[in-house]
Amino acid sequence: MCIRDRNDTIHVAGIPVLQMDLNELTFNDLKTFIPITSFLTIFTIFLTMRRWSAAVLSLLSVGLSVGIVMGTYSLLGVEINMVTTMVPTLVMVIGVADSIHIINHYFERCETNGEPKKSKRSILTETITHIGVPCLMTTVTTAVGFSALATSQMVPVRETGLFTALGIFIAFLITITVIPIGYSLLPMPRSKGSTGRNVAITRLLDLSWRAASSRPRTVIALGMGFFCVSVFFITKITVETQNIEFIRERHPLRQAYDFIEERVGYISPLEVVIEGPPGTAHDPETMKAVEDFQRFLESRPSLSASLAAPDLLKRLSMAYFENDPAHYTLPESREAVAQLLLLYESSPDGELDY
């Protein structure tokens, strides 16, 4: 639909325009999220660990993981949508945790603390031996949790769960491979002192421990209070499935939709699905009932036009009788309906000229 206002501004809206803009916004989000996540990952790791090697190797590990996951998308012919754009960010955020555990433990092992100094090889071996199994367990449990989304009836949600689970497991395999290789090529880190390196974090954790140990009842009461408040607001969650509502109000397409709907009416389609036992669609009486329901909907002032299965059958009937308008009617027998549908399915393009 296209409308021009008093200022000669043309407002265009409709399903094709909406789908095109959503595809563009999805791709732009993908290009935006990955750089932002990468920057925040580097900044946070360097801020907490004060070592560029930790930030670079961590980002390299999750970056390779994201690349493999996105390549798998293309390999399997799966398309990116509004939901699956979260997969790269989820893989990076969750996968970087393993690299932080491994690197932090490696630094701690490198600090001798009066013990005989060990070789770099033995320190890396002890690090992977000590941290590898816990990281594997967290990876498996997290991947299994996301894999549960495979039971969803919505394809985007199902794909998000499966590809995120795949990405998390790939990130673990790459992390325990890339980080030891990286530090085997780098010189042994000079000790900066674990307390001097993370003074703020150490103080925060110490404060949390003292609060939990000295006032356990207060902490439990506060936790239960937050939980009850959360349960209350869970009941206030609303579900939104209109694609146009996913776009910001200042976006030109959203403004065009608002302008047209305020002056003309709603332009979003209404889809009605009628289900029945197998073979129901071959029953002429069922098609007649669907047609009556269609006419009832068309009588509503908020509905401008409609298209249903009886329209297809009538067009097929007219095409079968050499485009004779007199045969623009519903078939009178189940056999005739089945024959027309078979004719439609066997046509080269799934459509018949009429």
CSV table of C-alpha atoms in Angstrom, one decimal:
chain,number,residue,atom,x,y,z
A,1,MET,CA,0.0,0.0,0.0
A,2,CYS,CA,1.3,3.4,-0.9
A,3,ILE,CA,-0.1,6.8,0.3
A,4,ARG,CA,1.1,10.4,-0.2
A,5,ASP,CA,0.4,12.9,2.5
A,6,ARG,CA,-0.1,16.7,2.3
A,7,ASN,CA,3.7,17.3,2.2
A,8,ASP,CA,4.1,15.0,-0.8
A,9,THR,CA,5.8,12.4,1.4
A,10,ILE,CA,5.1,8.9,0.1
A,11,HIS,CA,4.4,6.3,2.8
A,12,VAL,CA,4.8,2.7,1.6
A,13,ALA,CA,3.8,-0.3,3.7
A,14,GLY,CA,2.8,-4.0,3.3
A,15,ILE,CA,4.2,-7.5,3.7
A,16,PRO,CA,6.9,-7.3,0.9
A,17,VAL,CA,8.2,-4.0,2.2
A,18,LEU,CA,8.1,-5.2,5.8
A,19,GLN,CA,10.0,-8.4,5.0
A,20,MET,CA,12.7,-6.5,3.0
A,21,ASP,CA,13.3,-4.1,5.9
A,22,LEU,CA,13.3,-6.9,8.5
A,23,ASN,CA,16.0,-8.7,6.4
A,24,GLU,CA,18.1,-5.5,6.2
A,25,LEU,CA,17.7,-4.8,9.9
A,26,THR,CA,18.6,-8.4,10.8
A,27,PHE,CA,21.8,-8.2,8.7
A,28,ASN,CA,22.7,-4.8,10.2
A,29,ASP,CA,22.2,-6.2,13.7
A,30,LEU,CA,24.5,-9.0,12.9
A,31,LYS,CA,27.2,-6.6,11.7
A,32,THR,CA,26.7,-4.5,14.8
A,33,PHE,CA,26.5,-7.2,17.6
A,34,ILE,CA,29.7,-9.0,16.7
A,35,PRO,CA,32.0,-6.0,16.8
A,36,ILE,CA,30.4,-4.7,20.0
A,37,THR,CA,30.7,-8.0,21.7
A,38,SER,CA,34.3,-8.4,20.6
A,39,PHE,CA,35.2,-5.0,21.9
A,40,LEU,CA,33.5,-5.6,25.3
A,41,THR,CA,35.1,-9.0,25.6
A,42,ILE,CA,38.6,-7.6,25.0
A,43,PHE,CA,37.9,-4.6,27.3
A,44,THR,CA,36.5,-6.8,30.2
A,45,ILE,CA,39.2,-9.4,30.0
A,46,PHE,CA,42.0,-6.9,29.9
A,47,LEU,CA,40.4,-4.9,32.7
A,48,THR,CA,40.3,-7.9,35.0
A,49,MET,CA,43.4,-9.7,34.0
A,50,ARG,CA,45.7,-6.9,32.8
A,51,ARG,CA,47.2,-9.0,30.0
A,52,TRP,CA,46.8,-8.5,26.3
A,53,SER,CA,47.6,-12.1,25.6
A,54,ALA,CA,44.6,-13.2,27.6
A,55,ALA,CA,42.3,-10.8,25.7
A,56,VAL,CA,43.7,-11.7,22.3
A,57,LEU,CA,43.7,-15.5,22.8
A,58,SER,CA,40.2,-15.5,24.3
A,59,LEU,CA,38.8,-13.5,21.4
A,60,LEU,CA,40.7,-15.6,18.9
A,61,SER,CA,39.1,-18.8,20.4
A,62,VAL,CA,35.5,-17.6,20.4
A,63,GLY,CA,36.0,-15.8,17.0
A,64,LEU,CA,37.0,-19.1,15.4
A,65,SER,CA,34.0,-20.7,17.0
A,66,VAL,CA,31.6,-18.1,15.7
A,67,GLY,CA,33.2,-18.4,12.2
A,68,ILE,CA,32.7,-22.2,12.2
A,69,VAL,CA,29.0,-21.9,13.4
A,70,MET,CA,28.2,-19.3,10.7
A,71,GLY,CA,29.9,-21.4,8.1
A,72,THR,CA,27.7,-24.3,9.2
A,73,TYR,CA,24.7,-22.2,8.6
A,74,SER,CA,25.7,-21.7,5.0
A,75,LEU,CA,26.8,-25.4,4.6
A,76,LEU,CA,23.4,-26.6,5.8
A,77,GLY,CA,21.5,-24.0,3.8
A,78,VAL,CA,19.9,-22.4,6.9
A,79,GLU,CA,19.0,-18.8,6.6
A,80,ILE,CA,19.6,-16.1,9.3
A,81,ASN,CA,16.5,-14.6,10.9
A,82,MET,CA,15.6,-12.2,13.7
A,83,VAL,CA,16.0,-14.8,16.3
A,84,THR,CA,19.1,-16.6,15.1
A,85,THR,CA,21.1,-13.4,14.9
A,86,MET,CA,21.6,-13.9,18.7
A,87,VAL,CA,23.7,-17.1,18.1
A,88,PRO,CA,27.1,-15.4,17.4
A,89,THR,CA,26.7,-13.2,20.5
A,90,LEU,CA,25.6,-16.1,22.7
A,91,VAL,CA,28.5,-18.3,21.5
A,92,MET,CA,31.0,-15.5,22.2
A,93,VAL,CA,29.6,-14.6,25.6
A,94,ILE,CA,29.2,-18.2,26.9
A,95,GLY,CA,32.3,-19.6,25.2
A,96,VAL,CA,34.7,-17.0,26.6
A,97,ALA,CA,34.1,-18.2,30.1
A,98,ASP,CA,36.2,-21.4,29.5
A,99,SER,CA,39.1,-19.4,28.2
A,100,ILE,CA,39.1,-17.1,31.2
A,101,HIS,CA,39.1,-20.1,33.6
A,102,ILE,CA,42.0,-21.7,31.7
A,103,ILE,CA,44.1,-18.5,31.4
A,104,ASN,CA,43.6,-17.5,35.0
A,105,HIS,CA,44.6,-20.9,36.2
A,106,TYR,CA,47.6,-20.8,34.0
A,107,PHE,CA,48.7,-17.5,35.5
A,108,GLU,CA,48.2,-18.9,39.0
A,109,ARG,CA,50.4,-21.9,38.2
A,110,CYS,CA,53.1,-19.7,36.8
A,111,GLU,CA,53.4,-17.9,40.2
A,112,THR,CA,55.8,-20.1,42.1
A,113,ASN,CA,55.0,-18.8,45.7
A,114,GLY,CA,58.2,-20.4,47.0
A,115,GLU,CA,57.7,-23.7,45.2
A,116,PRO,CA,60.3,-25.0,42.7
A,117,LYS,CA,59.7,-23.3,39.3
A,118,LYS,CA,58.1,-25.7,36.8
A,119,SER,CA,58.5,-25.8,33.0
A,120,LYS,CA,56.0,-24.1,30.8
A,121,ARG,CA,55.0,-27.5,29.3
A,122,SER,CA,54.2,-29.0,32.7
A,123,ILE,CA,52.3,-25.9,33.8
A,124,LEU,CA,50.1,-26.0,30.7
A,125,THR,CA,49.6,-29.8,31.1
A,126,GLU,CA,48.5,-29.3,34.8
A,127,THR,CA,46.2,-26.4,33.8
A,128,ILE,CA,44.3,-28.4,31.2
A,129,THR,CA,44.2,-31.5,33.4
A,130,HIS,CA,42.8,-29.5,36.4
A,131,ILE,CA,40.5,-27.2,34.5
A,132,GLY,CA,39.5,-29.2,31.4
A,133,VAL,CA,37.0,-31.5,33.1
A,134,PRO,CA,35.1,-28.8,35.0
A,135,CYS,CA,34.9,-26.7,31.8
A,136,LEU,CA,33.7,-29.7,29.8
A,137,MET,CA,31.0,-30.4,32.4
A,138,THR,CA,29.7,-26.8,32.2
A,139,THR,CA,29.9,-26.9,28.4
A,140,VAL,CA,27.9,-30.1,28.2
A,141,THR,CA,25.2,-28.9,30.7
A,142,THR,CA,24.9,-25.5,28.9
A,143,ALA,CA,24.7,-27.1,25.5
A,144,VAL,CA,22.1,-29.6,26.7
A,145,GLY,CA,20.1,-26.7,28.1
A,146,PHE,CA,20.1,-24.9,24.7
A,147,SER,CA,19.4,-28.2,22.9
A,148,ALA,CA,16.1,-28.4,24.8
A,149,LEU,CA,14.9,-25.6,22.5
A,150,ALA,CA,14.8,-28.2,19.7
A,151,THR,CA,11.4,-29.3,21.0
A,152,SER,CA,10.0,-25.9,20.1
A,153,GLN,CA,7.3,-25.7,17.4
A,154,MET,CA,8.9,-22.5,16.0
A,155,VAL,CA,11.7,-23.1,13.6
A,156,PRO,CA,13.7,-19.9,14.5
A,157,VAL,CA,13.7,-20.9,18.2
A,158,ARG,CA,14.6,-24.5,17.4
A,159,GLU,CA,17.5,-23.4,15.1
A,160,THR,CA,18.8,-20.9,17.8
A,161,GLY,CA,18.9,-23.6,20.4
A,162,LEU,CA,20.7,-26.2,18.2
A,163,PHE,CA,23.2,-23.9,16.7
A,164,THR,CA,24.0,-22.2,20.0
A,165,ALA,CA,24.6,-25.7,21.5
A,166,LEU,CA,26.8,-26.6,18.6
A,167,GLY,CA,28.7,-23.3,18.9
A,168,ILE,CA,29.3,-23.7,22.7
A,169,PHE,CA,30.7,-27.2,22.2
A,170,ILE,CA,32.9,-26.0,19.3
A,171,ALA,CA,34.1,-23.1,21.5
A,172,PHE,CA,35.2,-25.5,24.2
A,173,LEU,CA,37.2,-27.7,21.8
A,174,ILE,CA,38.9,-24.7,20.2
A,175,THR,CA,39.6,-23.0,23.6
A,176,ILE,CA,41.4,-26.0,25.1
A,177,THR,CA,43.4,-26.3,21.8
A,178,VAL,CA,44.2,-22.7,20.9
A,179,ILE,CA,45.1,-21.3,24.3
A,180,PRO,CA,47.6,-23.9,25.3
A,181,ILE,CA,49.2,-23.6,21.8
A,182,GLY,CA,49.3,-19.8,22.1
A,183,TYR,CA,50.9,-19.8,25.5
A,184,SER,CA,53.4,-22.5,24.5
A,185,LEU,CA,54.7,-20.0,21.9
A,186,LEU,CA,54.7,-17.0,24.3
A,187,PRO,CA,57.3,-16.5,27.0
A,188,MET,CA,56.4,-17.3,30.6
A,189,PRO,CA,54.3,-14.5,32.1
A,190,ARG,CA,56.0,-12.5,34.8
A,191,SER,CA,54.1,-12.6,38.1
A,192,LYS,CA,52.0,-9.6,38.8
A,193,GLY,CA,50.5,-11.0,42.0
A,194,SER,CA,47.0,-12.3,42.0
A,195,THR,CA,45.8,-9.9,44.6
A,196,GLY,CA,47.4,-6.9,43.0
A,197,ARG,CA,45.9,-7.8,39.6
A,198,ASN,CA,42.3,-8.1,40.8
A,199,VAL,CA,42.1,-5.9,43.9
A,200,ALA,CA,38.6,-4.6,43.1
A,201,ILE,CA,37.2,-8.1,42.3
A,202,THR,CA,38.9,-9.6,45.4
A,203,ARG,CA,37.4,-6.9,47.6
A,204,LEU,CA,33.9,-7.4,46.1
A,205,LEU,CA,34.0,-11.2,46.5
A,206,ASP,CA,35.3,-10.8,50.1
A,207,LEU,CA,32.5,-8.4,50.9
A,208,SER,CA,29.9,-10.8,49.4
A,209,TRP,CA,31.4,-13.7,51.5
A,210,ARG,CA,31.3,-11.7,54.7
A,211,ALA,CA,27.7,-10.6,54.1
A,212,ALA,CA,26.5,-14.1,53.4
A,213,SER,CA,28.4,-15.6,56.4
A,214,SER,CA,27.5,-12.9,58.9
A,215,ARG,CA,23.9,-12.4,57.9
A,216,PRO,CA,22.7,-15.6,56.2
A,217,ARG,CA,19.0,-15.0,57.2
A,218,THR,CA,19.0,-11.5,55.7
A,219,VAL,CA,20.5,-12.7,52.5
A,220,ILE,CA,18.0,-15.6,52.2
A,221,ALA,CA,15.1,-13.2,52.9
A,222,LEU,CA,16.3,-10.7,50.3
A,223,GLY,CA,16.7,-13.6,47.8
A,224,MET,CA,13.2,-14.8,48.5
A,225,GLY,CA,11.9,-11.3,48.2
A,226,PHE,CA,13.4,-10.8,44.8
A,227,PHE,CA,12.1,-14.2,43.7
A,228,CYS,CA,8.5,-13.3,44.7
A,229,VAL,CA,8.7,-10.0,42.9
A,230,SER,CA,10.0,-11.7,39.8
A,231,VAL,CA,7.2,-14.3,39.9
A,232,PHE,CA,4.7,-11.4,40.2
A,233,PHE,CA,6.0,-9.7,37.1
A,234,ILE,CA,6.3,-13.0,35.2
A,235,THR,CA,2.5,-13.0,35.2
A,236,LYS,CA,2.5,-9.6,33.5
A,237,ILE,CA,4.5,-10.8,30.5
A,238,THR,CA,2.7,-10.2,27.2
A,239,VAL,CA,3.3,-12.0,23.9
A,240,GLU,CA,3.8,-9.9,20.7
A,241,THR,CA,3.9,-11.6,17.3
A,242,GLN,CA,3.3,-8.6,15.0
A,243,ASN,CA,6.6,-8.1,13.1
A,244,ILE,CA,6.1,-4.4,12.7
A,245,GLU,CA,6.1,-4.1,16.5
A,246,PHE,CA,9.7,-5.3,16.5
A,247,ILE,CA,10.9,-2.2,14.7
A,248,ARG,CA,11.6,1.0,16.6
A,249,GLU,CA,9.0,3.8,16.4
A,250,ARG,CA,11.4,6.2,14.8
A,251,HIS,CA,12.1,3.9,11.9
A,252,PRO,CA,10.6,5.1,8.5
A,253,LEU,CA,8.7,1.9,7.9
A,254,ARG,CA,7.1,2.0,11.4
A,255,GLN,CA,6.1,5.6,10.8
A,256,ALA,CA,4.6,4.7,7.5
A,257,TYR,CA,2.6,1.9,9.1
A,258,ASP,CA,1.3,4.2,11.8
A,259,PHE,CA,0.4,6.9,9.3
A,260,ILE,CA,-1.5,4.5,7.0
A,261,GLU,CA,-3.3,2.6,9.8
A,262,GLU,CA,-4.4,5.9,11.4
A,263,ARG,CA,-6.0,7.2,8.2
A,264,VAL,CA,-7.0,4.0,6.3
A,265,GLY,CA,-7.1,1.0,8.6
A,266,TYR,CA,-5.1,-2.0,9.5
A,267,ILE,CA,-3.0,-3.5,6.7
A,268,SER,CA,-1.7,-6.6,8.4
A,269,PRO,CA,-3.1,-9.9,7.1
A,270,LEU,CA,-5.3,-12.1,9.3
A,271,GLU,CA,-4.6,-15.8,8.8
A,272,VAL,CA,-7.2,-18.4,9.9
A,273,VAL,CA,-6.3,-22.1,10.0
A,274,ILE,CA,-9.1,-24.7,10.0
A,275,GLU,CA,-8.0,-28.2,10.9
A,276,GLY,CA,-9.8,-31.5,10.5
A,277,PRO,CA,-9.2,-35.3,10.1
A,278,PRO,CA,-7.3,-36.5,7.0
A,279,GLY,CA,-9.3,-36.1,3.8
A,280,THR,CA,-11.4,-33.2,5.2
A,281,ALA,CA,-10.2,-30.9,2.4
A,282,HIS,CA,-11.8,-33.3,-0.2
A,283,ASP,CA,-15.3,-32.9,1.3
A,284,PRO,CA,-17.4,-30.5,-0.8
A,285,GLU,CA,-19.6,-29.8,2.3
A,286,THR,CA,-16.5,-28.7,4.2
A,287,MET,CA,-15.4,-26.4,1.4
A,288,LYS,CA,-18.9,-24.9,1.3
A,289,ALA,CA,-18.7,-24.3,5.1
A,290,VAL,CA,-15.3,-22.7,4.6
A,291,GLU,CA,-16.7,-20.5,1.9
A,292,ASP,CA,-19.6,-19.4,4.1
A,293,PHE,CA,-17.1,-18.5,6.9
A,294,GLN,CA,-15.1,-16.6,4.3
A,295,ARG,CA,-18.1,-14.5,3.3
A,296,PHE,CA,-18.9,-13.8,6.9
A,297,LEU,CA,-15.4,-12.4,7.4
A,298,GLU,CA,-15.7,-10.3,4.3
A,299,SER,CA,-18.8,-8.7,5.7
A,300,ARG,CA,-16.8,-7.3,8.5
A,301,PRO,CA,-15.8,-3.6,7.8
A,302,SER,CA,-12.3,-4.1,9.1
A,303,LEU,CA,-11.5,-6.8,6.5
A,304,SER,CA,-10.9,-5.5,2.9
A,305,ALA,CA,-10.3,-8.8,1.0
A,306,SER,CA,-9.9,-12.5,1.6
A,307,LEU,CA,-8.4,-15.6,-0.1
A,308,ALA,CA,-9.2,-19.2,0.9
A,309,ALA,CA,-9.1,-22.8,-0.4
A,310,PRO,CA,-12.5,-22.5,-2.1
A,311,ASP,CA,-11.2,-19.7,-4.2
A,312,LEU,CA,-8.4,-22.0,-5.4
A,313,LEU,CA,-10.8,-24.9,-6.2
A,314,LYS,CA,-13.1,-22.6,-8.1
A,315,ARG,CA,-10.3,-21.3,-10.2
A,316,LEU,CA,-9.0,-24.8,-10.8
A,317,SER,CA,-12.5,-25.9,-11.9
A,318,MET,CA,-12.7,-23.0,-14.4
A,319,ALA,CA,-9.2,-23.7,-15.7
A,320,TYR,CA,-10.1,-27.4,-16.1
A,321,PHE,CA,-13.1,-26.4,-18.3
A,322,GLU,CA,-11.0,-24.2,-20.6
A,323,ASN,CA,-11.5,-21.0,-18.5
A,324,ASP,CA,-15.3,-21.1,-18.8
A,325,PRO,CA,-16.7,-18.6,-16.2
A,326,ALA,CA,-19.8,-20.8,-15.8
A,327,HIS,CA,-17.6,-23.4,-14.1
A,328,TYR,CA,-16.3,-21.0,-11.5
A,329,THR,CA,-18.0,-23.1,-8.8
A,330,LEU,CA,-17.1,-25.6,-6.2
A,331,PRO,CA,-16.9,-29.3,-7.2
A,332,GLU,CA,-19.9,-31.4,-6.1
A,333,SER,CA,-18.1,-34.7,-5.3
A,334,ARG,CA,-15.0,-35.7,-3.3
A,335,GLU,CA,-13.6,-37.3,-6.4
A,336,ALA,CA,-13.8,-34.1,-8.3
A,337,VAL,CA,-12.1,-32.2,-5.5
A,338,ALA,CA,-9.3,-34.8,-5.3
A,339,GLN,CA,-8.8,-34.7,-9.1
A,340,LEU,CA,-8.5,-30.9,-9.2
A,341,LEU,CA,-6.0,-30.9,-6.3
A,342,LEU,CA,-4.0,-33.6,-8.0
A,343,LEU,CA,-4.0,-31.6,-11.2
A,344,TYR,CA,-2.8,-28.6,-9.3
A,345,GLU,CA,0.0,-30.5,-7.6
A,346,SER,CA,1.2,-32.0,-10.9
A,347,SER,CA,1.5,-28.7,-12.7
A,348,PRO,CA,5.1,-27.6,-13.3
A,349,ASP,CA,5.0,-24.4,-11.3
A,350,GLY,CA,2.4,-25.4,-8.8
A,351,GLU,CA,0.0,-23.0,-10.5
A,352,LEU,CA,-2.5,-23.2,-13.4
A,353,ASP,CA,-3.2,-20.6,-16.0
A,354,TYR,CA,-6.8,-19.5,-16.1
